[in-house]
mmCIF file of C-alpha atoms in Angstrom:
data_model
loop_
_atom_site.group_PDB
_atom_site.id
_atom_site.type_symbol
_atom_site.label_atom_id
_atom_site.label_comp_id
_atom_site.label_asym_id
_atom_site.label_seq_id
_atom_site.Cartn_x
_atom_site.Cartn_y
_atom_site.Cartn_z
ATOM 1 C CA MET A 181 90.163 110.059 51.119
ATOM 2 C CA SER A 182 89.263 113.350 49.619
ATOM 3 C CA ALA A 183 86.265 115.781 50.334
ATOM 4 C CA THR A 184 84.379 116.985 47.461
ATOM 5 C CA MET A 185 83.779 120.749 48.109
ATOM 6 C CA THR A 186 81.005 121.356 45.485
ATOM 7 C CA GLY A 187 77.409 121.862 46.285
ATOM 8 C CA GLY A 188 77.885 123.205 49.645
ATOM 9 C CA ARG A 189 80.610 123.186 52.367
ATOM 10 C CA LYS A 190 81.571 119.750 53.476
ATOM 11 C CA ASN A 191 83.840 118.531 56.432
ATOM 12 C CA TRP A 192 86.648 115.937 55.951
ATOM 13 C CA LEU A 193 84.145 113.008 56.157
ATOM 14 C CA GLY A 194 82.488 114.459 53.030
ATOM 15 C CA GLN A 195 79.275 115.273 54.899
ATOM 16 C CA SER A 196 77.467 118.492 55.607
ATOM 17 C CA THR A 197 78.798 120.341 58.578
ATOM 18 C CA ALA A 198 75.239 121.131 59.527
ATOM 19 C CA VAL A 199 74.389 117.444 60.298
ATOM 20 C CA ARG A 200 74.105 116.819 64.162
ATOM 21 C CA ARG A 201 72.585 114.803 66.730
ATOM 22 C CA GLY A 202 72.674 114.182 70.432
ATOM 23 C CA LYS A 203 75.387 116.154 72.270
ATOM 24 C CA ALA A 204 76.588 117.600 68.923
ATOM 25 C CA ALA A 205 73.298 119.457 68.623
ATOM 26 C CA ARG A 206 74.595 122.271 70.868
ATOM 27 C CA LEU A 207 77.237 123.129 68.542
ATOM 28 C CA SER A 208 76.788 125.976 66.087
ATOM 29 C CA ALA A 209 74.978 124.892 63.029
ATOM 30 C CA THR A 210 76.753 127.398 60.673
ATOM 31 C CA LEU A 211 80.205 127.946 59.249
ATOM 32 C CA ASP A 212 81.950 131.230 58.729
ATOM 33 C CA HIS A 213 81.848 131.345 54.925
ATOM 34 C CA GLY A 214 84.657 133.747 54.869
ATOM 35 C CA LYS A 215 87.083 131.060 55.891
ATOM 36 C CA THR A 216 88.343 127.758 54.665
ATOM 37 C CA LEU A 217 87.502 124.741 56.728
ATOM 38 C CA ARG A 218 90.754 123.074 57.642
ATOM 39 C CA PRO A 219 90.012 119.930 59.491
ATOM 40 C CA PHE A 220 92.849 118.878 61.901
ATOM 41 C CA LEU A 221 92.828 115.019 61.468
ATOM 42 C CA ALA A 222 91.515 114.389 57.915
ATOM 43 C CA PHE A 223 92.858 113.066 54.700
ATOM 44 C CA ILE A 224 92.717 116.419 52.434
ATOM 45 C CA VAL A 225 93.353 116.304 48.587
ATOM 46 C CA LEU A 226 93.657 119.799 47.159
ATOM 47 C CA LEU A 227 91.833 119.813 44.004
ATOM 48 C CA ALA A 228 93.559 121.207 41.063
ATOM 49 C CA GLY A 229 91.764 123.236 38.576
ATOM 50 C CA THR A 230 91.455 122.553 34.806
ATOM 51 C CA GLY A 231 94.021 123.447 32.189
ATOM 52 C CA SER A 232 97.638 123.853 31.850
ATOM 53 C CA ALA A 233 97.880 126.000 34.999
ATOM 54 C CA ALA A 234 96.404 123.200 37.082
ATOM 55 C CA THR A 235 98.815 120.497 35.569
ATOM 56 C CA ALA A 236 101.695 122.828 36.655
ATOM 57 C CA GLN A 237 100.712 122.805 40.385
ATOM 58 C CA THR A 238 102.258 120.186 42.652
ATOM 59 C CA PRO A 239 99.630 119.131 45.384
ATOM 60 C CA ASP A 240 100.585 119.412 49.031
ATOM 61 C CA PRO A 241 100.996 115.926 50.741
ATOM 62 C CA GLU A 242 98.015 114.743 52.686
ATOM 63 C CA PRO A 243 98.104 115.183 56.401
ATOM 64 C CA LYS A 244 98.673 111.776 57.954
ATOM 65 C CA LEU A 245 96.379 110.342 60.671
ATOM 66 C CA PRO A 246 97.939 109.460 63.920
ATOM 67 C CA ALA A 247 98.549 105.640 64.286
ATOM 68 C CA GLY A 248 95.525 103.764 65.201
ATOM 69 C CA LEU A 249 93.088 106.535 64.740
ATOM 70 C CA GLU A 250 92.188 105.720 61.114
ATOM 71 C CA ALA A 251 90.910 102.292 62.227
ATOM 72 C CA GLU A 252 88.717 103.859 64.842
ATOM 73 C CA ILE A 253 87.373 106.268 62.365
ATOM 74 C CA ALA A 254 86.545 103.405 59.896
ATOM 75 C CA SER A 255 84.887 101.398 62.583
ATOM 76 C CA CYS A 256 82.644 104.300 63.598
ATOM 77 C CA LYS A 257 81.732 104.942 60.145
ATOM 78 C CA ALA A 258 80.806 101.242 59.562
ATOM 79 C CA ASP A 259 78.476 101.217 62.431
ATOM 80 C CA PRO A 260 74.920 101.624 61.166
ATOM 81 C CA ALA A 261 74.139 103.805 64.056
ATOM 82 C CA ASN A 262 76.342 106.545 62.621
ATOM 83 C CA ARG A 263 74.900 106.325 59.078
ATOM 84 C CA ILE A 264 73.895 110.092 59.726
ATOM 85 C CA GLY A 265 77.582 110.950 59.560
ATOM 86 C CA GLY A 266 78.994 114.184 60.476
ATOM 87 C CA ALA A 267 78.747 114.733 64.310
ATOM 88 C CA ALA A 268 77.616 111.223 64.911
ATOM 89 C CA ILE A 269 81.290 110.148 64.011
ATOM 90 C CA GLY A 270 82.427 112.573 66.702
ATOM 91 C CA GLU A 271 80.173 111.188 69.211
ATOM 92 C CA CYS A 272 81.179 107.598 68.384
ATOM 93 C CA LEU A 273 85.030 108.627 68.735
ATOM 94 C CA GLU A 274 84.218 110.507 71.858
ATOM 95 C CA ASP A 275 82.316 107.516 73.425
ATOM 96 C CA ARG A 276 84.994 105.273 72.551
ATOM 97 C CA ALA A 277 87.844 107.532 73.901
ATOM 98 C CA ALA A 278 85.864 107.507 77.116
ATOM 99 C CA GLU A 279 85.839 103.797 77.278
ATOM 100 C CA ARG A 280 89.536 103.505 76.599
ATOM 101 C CA ARG A 281 90.283 105.875 79.409
ATOM 102 C CA ALA A 282 88.183 103.802 81.849
ATOM 103 C CA GLU A 283 90.088 100.649 80.764
ATOM 104 C CA LEU A 284 93.359 102.609 81.218
ATOM 105 C CA ASP A 285 92.149 103.381 84.823
ATOM 106 C CA ARG A 286 91.575 99.580 85.341
ATOM 107 C CA ARG A 287 94.948 98.730 83.884
ATOM 108 C CA ARG A 288 96.566 101.270 86.437
ATOM 109 C CA GLU A 289 94.827 99.815 89.232
ATOM 110 C CA LYS A 290 96.021 96.212 88.403
ATOM 111 C CA LEU A 291 99.639 97.695 87.704
ATOM 112 C CA ALA A 292 99.703 99.125 91.154
ATOM 113 C CA GLU A 293 99.109 96.011 92.792
ATOM 114 C CA ARG A 294 102.616 94.858 91.591
ATOM 115 C CA LEU A 295 104.147 97.932 93.161
ATOM 116 C CA CYS A 296 105.288 98.077 96.832
ATOM 117 C CA ASN A 297 106.769 101.387 97.135
ATOM 118 C CA PRO A 298 104.038 104.066 97.943
ATOM 119 C CA ALA A 299 106.110 106.787 96.030
ATOM 120 C CA HIS A 300 105.904 104.535 92.858
ATOM 121 C CA THR A 301 102.364 103.999 93.281
ATOM 122 C CA LYS A 302 101.748 107.837 93.658
ATOM 123 C CA GLN A 303 103.821 108.373 90.556
ATOM 124 C CA LEU A 304 101.854 106.143 88.545
ATOM 125 C CA PHE A 305 98.457 107.774 89.331
ATOM 126 C CA GLU A 306 99.994 111.235 88.961
ATOM 127 C CA GLY A 307 100.965 110.253 85.488
ATOM 128 C CA GLY A 308 97.288 109.440 84.749
ATOM 129 C CA LYS A 309 96.347 112.821 86.111
ATOM 130 C CA THR A 310 98.727 114.491 83.670
ATOM 131 C CA TRP A 311 97.410 112.666 80.778
ATOM 132 C CA GLU A 312 93.904 113.697 81.727
ATOM 133 C CA ALA A 313 94.867 117.403 82.169
ATOM 134 C CA LEU A 314 96.503 117.302 78.693
ATOM 135 C CA ARG A 315 93.202 115.912 77.290
ATOM 136 C CA GLN A 316 91.154 118.532 78.803
ATOM 137 C CA SER A 317 93.408 121.309 77.872
ATOM 138 C CA GLU A 318 94.486 120.636 74.334
ATOM 139 C CA CYS A 319 91.717 118.561 73.048
ATOM 140 C CA GLY A 320 89.188 121.072 74.712
ATOM 141 C CA LEU A 321 90.862 123.955 72.997
ATOM 142 C CA LEU A 322 90.521 122.256 69.763
ATOM 143 C CA GLY A 323 87.011 121.807 70.142
ATOM 144 C CA LYS A 324 86.497 125.592 70.646
ATOM 145 C CA LEU A 325 88.469 126.475 67.366
ATOM 146 C CA PRO A 326 86.044 127.540 65.974
ATOM 147 C CA GLY A 327 83.447 125.583 67.890
ATOM 148 C CA ASN A 328 81.521 123.997 64.932
ATOM 149 C CA THR A 329 80.844 120.419 64.104
ATOM 150 C CA ALA A 330 84.202 119.881 62.305
ATOM 151 C CA SER A 331 85.932 121.204 65.429
ATOM 152 C CA TYR A 332 83.861 118.908 67.579
ATOM 153 C CA ILE A 333 84.948 115.818 65.450
ATOM 154 C CA ASN A 334 88.524 117.178 65.737
ATOM 155 C CA MET A 335 88.337 117.239 69.413
ATOM 156 C CA ALA A 336 87.004 113.654 69.582
ATOM 157 C CA SER A 337 89.831 112.625 67.366
ATOM 158 C CA CYS A 338 92.255 114.262 69.636
ATOM 159 C CA GLU A 339 90.924 112.506 72.609
ATOM 160 C CA MET A 340 91.084 109.152 70.849
ATOM 161 C CA THR A 341 94.703 109.813 69.836
ATOM 162 C CA LEU A 342 95.707 110.575 73.340
ATOM 163 C CA ALA A 343 93.875 107.488 74.537
ATOM 164 C CA LEU A 344 95.732 105.333 72.048
ATOM 165 C CA GLN A 345 99.189 106.939 73.012
ATOM 166 C CA GLN A 346 98.493 106.555 76.682
ATOM 167 C CA SER A 347 97.599 102.992 76.187
ATOM 168 C CA GLU A 348 100.870 102.263 74.318
ATOM 169 C CA ALA A 349 102.923 104.141 76.925
ATOM 170 C CA LEU A 350 101.308 102.313 79.780
ATOM 171 C CA ALA A 351 101.974 98.979 78.016
ATOM 172 C CA LEU A 352 105.640 99.645 78.490
ATOM 173 C CA LEU A 353 105.253 99.816 82.212
ATOM 174 C CA GLU A 354 103.252 96.736 82.184
ATOM 175 C CA ASP A 355 105.617 94.799 80.135
ATOM 176 C CA PHE A 356 109.093 96.183 81.336
ATOM 177 C CA ALA A 357 108.725 97.740 84.646
ATOM 178 C CA ASN A 358 110.279 95.329 87.307
ATOM 179 C CA PRO A 359 109.667 96.681 90.838
ATOM 180 C CA TRP A 360 112.042 95.353 93.515
ATOM 181 C CA CYS A 361 109.836 94.232 96.366
ATOM 182 C CA PRO A 362 111.313 93.082 99.630
ATOM 183 C CA SER A 363 109.566 89.959 101.049
ATOM 184 C CA TYR A 364 109.846 90.476 104.809
ATOM 185 C CA GLU A 365 107.224 88.499 106.747
ATOM 186 C CA LEU A 366 106.326 87.861 110.375
ATOM 187 C CA VAL A 367 107.931 84.845 111.936
ATOM 188 C CA GLU A 368 104.897 83.991 114.224
ATOM 189 C CA ASP A 369 106.726 81.175 116.289
ATOM 190 C CA ALA A 370 109.516 83.520 117.104
ATOM 191 C CA SER A 371 107.363 86.289 118.186
ATOM 192 C CA ARG A 372 105.593 87.188 121.448
ATOM 193 C CA LYS A 373 102.511 89.354 121.387
ATOM 194 C CA GLY A 374 101.695 91.380 124.512
ATOM 195 C CA GLU A 375 103.937 91.191 127.369
ATOM 196 C CA PRO A 376 106.983 88.692 126.714
ATOM 197 C CA VAL A 377 107.888 86.187 129.446
ATOM 198 C CA PRO A 378 111.088 87.426 131.082
ATOM 199 C CA GLY A 379 113.945 84.942 130.582
ATOM 200 C CA GLU A 380 112.396 82.762 128.035
ATOM 201 C CA ALA A 381 114.648 81.836 125.297
ATOM 202 C CA VAL A 382 112.750 82.053 122.025
ATOM 203 C CA GLU A 383 114.386 80.034 119.127
ATOM 204 C CA ILE A 384 114.267 81.339 115.462
ATOM 205 C CA VAL A 385 113.904 78.334 113.282
ATOM 206 C CA GLY A 386 116.226 78.184 110.358
ATOM 207 C CA SER A 387 118.634 80.548 112.074
ATOM 208 C CA SER A 388 121.451 80.152 114.759
ATOM 209 C CA LEU A 389 119.808 83.121 116.565
ATOM 210 C CA SER A 390 117.605 83.182 119.633
ATOM 211 C CA TRP A 391 116.273 85.984 121.803
ATOM 212 C CA THR A 392 115.528 86.699 125.561
ATOM 213 C CA PHE A 393 113.603 89.500 127.084
ATOM 214 C CA GLU A 394 115.243 90.976 130.085
ATOM 215 C CA PRO A 395 112.862 93.629 131.771
ATOM 216 C CA THR A 396 115.316 95.081 134.511
ATOM 217 C CA PRO A 397 117.060 97.312 135.344
ATOM 218 C CA ASP A 398 116.668 98.620 131.845
ATOM 219 C CA ALA A 399 114.659 96.611 129.469
ATOM 220 C CA ARG A 400 116.403 94.892 126.643
ATOM 221 C CA ILE A 401 116.302 92.128 124.096
ATOM 222 C CA VAL A 402 119.350 89.793 124.226
ATOM 223 C CA VAL A 403 120.110 88.229 120.862
ATOM 224 C CA SER A 404 122.431 85.202 121.128
ATOM 225 C CA ASP A 405 124.117 83.362 118.236
ATOM 226 C CA SER A 406 124.611 79.566 119.051
ATOM 227 C CA VAL A 407 127.250 79.272 116.470
ATOM 228 C CA SER A 408 129.603 82.216 117.094
ATOM 229 C CA GLY A 409 128.707 82.567 120.682
ATOM 230 C CA GLU A 410 128.105 86.250 119.985
ATOM 231 C CA VAL A 411 125.558 88.196 122.140
ATOM 232 C CA VAL A 412 124.036 91.463 121.063
ATOM 233 C CA PRO A 413 121.741 93.534 123.802
ATOM 234 C CA LEU A 414 119.214 95.453 121.958
ATOM 235 C CA ASP A 415 118.228 98.581 124.163
ATOM 236 C CA ILE A 416 114.420 99.095 124.671
ATOM 237 C CA SER A 417 114.739 100.947 127.948
ATOM 238 C CA GLY A 418 111.696 102.639 129.242
ATOM 239 C CA CYS A 419 109.386 100.041 127.650
ATOM 240 C CA SER A 420 106.364 98.393 129.271
ATOM 241 C CA PHE A 421 104.061 95.806 127.624
ATOM 242 C CA CYS A 422 100.535 95.245 128.065
ATOM 243 C CA SER A 423 97.762 93.004 126.680
ATOM 244 C CA GLY A 424 94.104 93.423 125.775
ATOM 245 C CA ASP A 425 92.094 95.813 123.884
ATOM 246 C CA ALA A 426 92.644 98.933 126.050
ATOM 247 C CA ASP A 427 95.366 101.662 125.170
ATOM 248 C CA ASN A 428 96.252 99.887 121.886
ATOM 249 C CA CYS A 429 97.793 97.067 123.849
ATOM 250 C CA GLU A 430 97.038 94.640 121.131
ATOM 251 C CA GLN A 431 99.889 96.211 119.142
ATOM 252 C CA ASP A 432 102.397 95.554 121.979
ATOM 253 C CA GLY A 433 105.049 92.679 121.901
ATOM 254 C CA ILE A 434 108.412 91.698 120.490
ATOM 255 C CA TYR A 435 108.145 90.398 117.120
ATOM 256 C CA THR A 436 110.506 88.639 114.555
ATOM 257 C CA MET A 437 110.301 89.434 110.942
ATOM 258 C CA ARG A 438 112.611 88.152 108.069
ATOM 259 C CA GLU A 439 113.432 87.916 104.477
ATOM 260 C CA ASP A 440 116.610 86.053 104.638
ATOM 261 C CA PRO A 441 116.497 83.020 107.061
ATOM 262 C CA GLU A 442 120.039 83.939 108.504
ATOM 263 C CA ARG A 443 118.968 87.565 108.938
ATOM 264 C CA PRO A 444 116.027 87.975 111.425
ATOM 265 C CA LEU A 445 114.937 91.336 112.441
ATOM 266 C CA PHE A 446 113.337 92.387 115.665
ATOM 267 C CA VAL A 447 110.212 94.839 116.039
ATOM 268 C CA ALA A 448 109.636 96.020 119.569
ATOM 269 C CA VAL A 449 106.373 97.743 120.267
ATOM 270 C CA CYS A 450 105.898 98.889 123.722
ATOM 271 C CA HIS A 451 104.232 101.670 125.881
ATOM 272 C CA LYS A 452 106.577 104.314 127.200
ATOM 273 C CA GLY A 453 105.883 106.950 129.866
ATOM 274 C CA ALA A 454 102.293 107.625 130.817
ATOM 275 C CA HIS A 455 100.656 107.050 127.720
ATOM 276 C CA SER A 456 102.912 107.003 124.568
ATOM 277 C CA GLN A 457 103.640 103.996 122.473
ATOM 278 C CA ARG A 458 106.744 103.297 120.634
ATOM 279 C CA LEU A 459 108.049 101.036 117.808
ATOM 280 C CA THR A 460 111.790 100.237 117.440
ATOM 281 C CA LEU A 461 113.215 98.094 114.566
ATOM 282 C CA PHE A 462 116.548 96.330 114.936
ATOM 283 C CA ASP A 463 118.777 94.510 112.506
ATOM 284 C CA PRO A 464 121.313 92.819 114.686
ATOM 285 C CA VAL A 465 122.985 90.938 112.011
ATOM 286 C CA VAL A 466 123.898 93.991 109.899
ATOM 287 C CA ARG A 467 123.382 96.908 112.233
ATOM 288 C CA GLY A 468 124.317 95.420 115.617
ATOM 289 C CA ALA A 469 122.480 97.120 118.654
ATOM 290 C CA GLU A 470 121.930 100.470 116.660
ATOM 291 C CA PRO A 471 118.104 100.722 115.910
ATOM 292 C CA VAL A 472 117.125 101.007 112.352
ATOM 293 C CA VAL A 473 113.692 102.786 112.807
ATOM 294 C CA GLU A 474 112.305 104.260 116.122
ATOM 295 C CA SER A 475 109.000 105.972 115.980
ATOM 296 C CA THR A 476 106.812 107.074 118.873
ATOM 297 C CA GLY A 477 103.114 107.916 118.939
ATOM 298 C CA GLU A 478 101.834 110.490 121.405
ATOM 299 C CA TYR A 479 99.082 108.032 122.384
ATOM 300 C CA PHE A 480 99.462 105.084 120.014
ATOM 301 C CA ILE A 481 101.148 103.552 116.818
ATOM 302 C CA GLU A 482 99.676 101.306 114.385
ATOM 303 C CA TRP A 483 101.889 99.020 112.498
ATOM 304 C CA GLN A 484 101.822 95.991 109.983
ATOM 305 C CA ILE A 485 103.875 94.061 107.583
ATOM 306 C CA GLN A 486 102.311 94.922 104.195
ATOM 307 C CA LYS A 487 103.726 93.937 100.647
ATOM 308 C CA GLY A 488 106.694 92.621 102.296
ATOM 309 C CA ARG A 489 107.501 95.757 104.154
ATOM 310 C CA LEU A 490 107.156 97.363 107.633
ATOM 311 C CA GLU A 491 104.517 100.184 107.655
ATOM 312 C CA TYR A 492 103.975 102.123 110.880
ATOM 313 C CA ARG A 493 101.698 105.055 111.524
ATOM 314 C CA PRO A 494 101.975 107.056 114.859
ATOM 315 C CA ASP A 495 99.347 109.368 115.815
ATOM 316 C CA GLY A 496 100.237 112.916 115.638
ATOM 317 C CA ALA A 497 102.979 112.586 113.018
ATOM 318 C CA GLY A 498 103.406 111.062 109.555
ATOM 319 C CA GLY A 499 104.188 107.301 108.926
ATOM 320 C CA GLY A 500 106.637 105.495 107.337
ATOM 321 C CA VAL A 501 107.870 102.438 105.596
ATOM 322 C CA TRP A 502 110.941 100.192 105.948
ATOM 323 C CA PRO A 503 112.786 99.370 103.900
ATOM 324 C CA GLU A 504 112.769 102.776 101.773
ATOM 325 C CA TYR A 505 114.191 102.967 98.333
ATOM 326 C CA ASP A 506 113.562 105.027 95.320
#
């Protein structure tokens, strides 16, 4: 594409830079006639003069439009609503870039549903904020240099270019990112909410293990293996259990969770002392009697199994997840 420079100063679309509408009307209607207009994202052909001096000159190569932008420009120009040209094309590109950014936000939200590590989810959205900061900084600066219609079109072209690049980068995550997500789930039949019955042998279907609650002299969960005969006592001394809605008692109990049928884990949630509530996670098959997680809230602790992992949030302190991984 070439822009004829006769009969007045033209922008890279071959239209008068004084033409504006809508948002673009705020832009300066004049150009500094002491400077040559150098559109940033345009096909420019340097016009050679006549005679032998002109034929001896080698024209500079035309600047190349970023991938995808040329098609967007052509589409905007083909829209009858933009027949006026000039700033109308910039408005069209700006609006379409905004639509693409909104679509990118929706794609990020959908991708986040596949992630199970909160750190990864945060990193995904922080990446979007970085792109947005780049758009506001670099494209915004381009629109100010020198602040006329041509630079407004260049700014809109910059915004569209970044949206197209961001779409390609996000597509790599959508197609090739494979998060490792645990799939732990609560085993309802092998769990006891509220105050467990002392001495009751609770079978864990699909496993050779069972557990029994012993409240005195020191509270503990006794895990027995019917095949090996091994017995592992899990220390939950200081625990007292309650039922009902008061004092967050609905969270109390001894719960079984597992991903591998042969490797059940135990979550003991109980009250301790005058008003504290404590959560302890045990993995007896791998860690024996050693607690994997222990967290105490000053008054209460909330917990759930979300996206295959244990999440816990004590009051007065930061929460956590298990298992943790990068």
